């Protein structure tokens, strides 16, 4: 059985993967647009949460 921590780690990895792919696909986009698009792809995450996952800050630090 998969634990909650494993699910969150998997989700965070997918968020980082999606953000990186989006960043490569649209290099002209500003950071806020990338965060908003990523947040739409992973509801109910907010742009602040996405930013913390990408930066590895707060409780998302590893």
PDB file of C-alpha atoms in Angstrom:
ATOM      1  CA  UNK A   1       0.000   0.000   0.000  1.00  0.00           C
ATOM      2  CA  UNK A   2       1.268   3.459  -0.902  1.00  0.00           C
ATOM      3  CA  UNK A   3       1.701   5.929   1.940  1.00  0.00           C
ATOM      4  CA  UNK A   4       0.555   9.546   1.986  1.00  0.00           C
ATOM      5  CA  UNK A   5       4.174  10.754   1.843  1.00  0.00           C
ATOM      6  CA  UNK A   6       4.823   8.607  -1.236  1.00  0.00           C
ATOM      7  CA  UNK A   7       1.691  10.005  -2.937  1.00  0.00           C
ATOM      8  CA  UNK A   8       2.765  13.579  -2.192  1.00  0.00           C
ATOM      9  CA  UNK A   9       6.323  12.909  -3.364  1.00  0.00           C
ATOM     10  CA  UNK A  10       4.939  11.424  -6.596  1.00  0.00           C
ATOM     11  CA  UNK A  11       2.608  14.404  -7.089  1.00  0.00           C
ATOM     12  CA  UNK A  12       5.403  16.889  -6.424  1.00  0.00           C
ATOM     13  CA  UNK A  13       7.655  15.107  -8.922  1.00  0.00           C
ATOM     14  CA  UNK A  14       4.875  15.270 -11.529  1.00  0.00           C
ATOM     15  CA  UNK A  15       4.355  18.987 -10.826  1.00  0.00           C
ATOM     16  CA  UNK A  16       8.079  19.674 -11.318  1.00  0.00           C
ATOM     17  CA  UNK A  17       8.131  17.557 -14.489  1.00  0.00           C
ATOM     18  CA  UNK A  18       5.091  19.357 -15.958  1.00  0.00           C
ATOM     19  CA  UNK A  19       6.462  22.803 -15.032  1.00  0.00           C
ATOM     20  CA  UNK A  20       9.854  22.037 -16.612  1.00  0.00           C
ATOM     21  CA  UNK A  21       8.243  20.758 -19.817  1.00  0.00           C
ATOM     22  CA  UNK A  22       6.003  23.829 -19.981  1.00  0.00           C
ATOM     23  CA  UNK A  23       8.996  26.099 -19.385  1.00  0.00           C
ATOM     24  CA  UNK A  24      10.871  24.487 -22.292  1.00  0.00           C
ATOM     25  CA  UNK A  25       7.822  24.619 -24.564  1.00  0.00           C
ATOM     26  CA  UNK A  26       7.069  28.289 -23.816  1.00  0.00           C
ATOM     27  CA  UNK A  27      10.351  30.027 -22.884  1.00  0.00           C
ATOM     28  CA  UNK A  28       8.801  33.436 -23.586  1.00  0.00           C
ATOM     29  CA  UNK A  29       6.160  33.004 -20.846  1.00  0.00           C
ATOM     30  CA  UNK A  30       6.600  34.833 -17.571  1.00  0.00           C
ATOM     31  CA  UNK A  31       6.909  32.863 -14.348  1.00  0.00           C
ATOM     32  CA  UNK A  32       3.383  33.749 -13.219  1.00  0.00           C
ATOM     33  CA  UNK A  33       1.858  32.359 -16.431  1.00  0.00           C
ATOM     34  CA  UNK A  34       3.791  29.109 -15.998  1.00  0.00           C
ATOM     35  CA  UNK A  35       2.647  28.810 -12.376  1.00  0.00           C
ATOM     36  CA  UNK A  36      -0.994  29.507 -13.272  1.00  0.00           C
ATOM     37  CA  UNK A  37      -1.020  26.955 -16.088  1.00  0.00           C
ATOM     38  CA  UNK A  38       0.579  24.345 -13.834  1.00  0.00           C
ATOM     39  CA  UNK A  39      -1.963  25.091 -11.075  1.00  0.00           C
ATOM     40  CA  UNK A  40      -4.806  24.562 -13.568  1.00  0.00           C
ATOM     41  CA  UNK A  41      -3.340  21.178 -14.480  1.00  0.00           C
ATOM     42  CA  UNK A  42      -3.074  20.070 -10.829  1.00  0.00           C
ATOM     43  CA  UNK A  43      -6.195  21.187  -8.961  1.00  0.00           C
ATOM     44  CA  UNK A  44      -6.682  22.049  -6.092  1.00  0.00           C
ATOM     45  CA  UNK A  45      -3.103  23.363  -5.856  1.00  0.00           C
ATOM     46  CA  UNK A  46      -2.685  27.141  -5.800  1.00  0.00           C
ATOM     47  CA  UNK A  47       0.074  29.038  -7.576  1.00  0.00           C
ATOM     48  CA  UNK A  48       1.799  29.651  -4.230  1.00  0.00           C
ATOM     49  CA  UNK A  49       1.896  25.915  -3.555  1.00  0.00           C
ATOM     50  CA  UNK A  50       3.243  25.223  -7.043  1.00  0.00           C
ATOM     51  CA  UNK A  51       5.934  27.850  -6.489  1.00  0.00           C
ATOM     52  CA  UNK A  52       6.933  26.273  -3.154  1.00  0.00           C
ATOM     53  CA  UNK A  53       7.126  22.814  -4.762  1.00  0.00           C
ATOM     54  CA  UNK A  54       9.275  24.101  -7.635  1.00  0.00           C
ATOM     55  CA  UNK A  55      11.609  26.074  -5.341  1.00  0.00           C
ATOM     56  CA  UNK A  56      11.648  23.400  -2.638  1.00  0.00           C
ATOM     57  CA  UNK A  57      10.774  25.829   0.138  1.00  0.00           C
ATOM     58  CA  UNK A  58       8.765  25.428   3.328  1.00  0.00           C
ATOM     59  CA  UNK A  59       7.342  21.997   3.937  1.00  0.00           C
ATOM     60  CA  UNK A  60       8.159  21.050   0.341  1.00  0.00           C
ATOM     61  CA  UNK A  61      11.909  21.196   1.004  1.00  0.00           C
ATOM     62  CA  UNK A  62      13.597  17.839   0.734  1.00  0.00           C
TER      63      UNK A  62
END
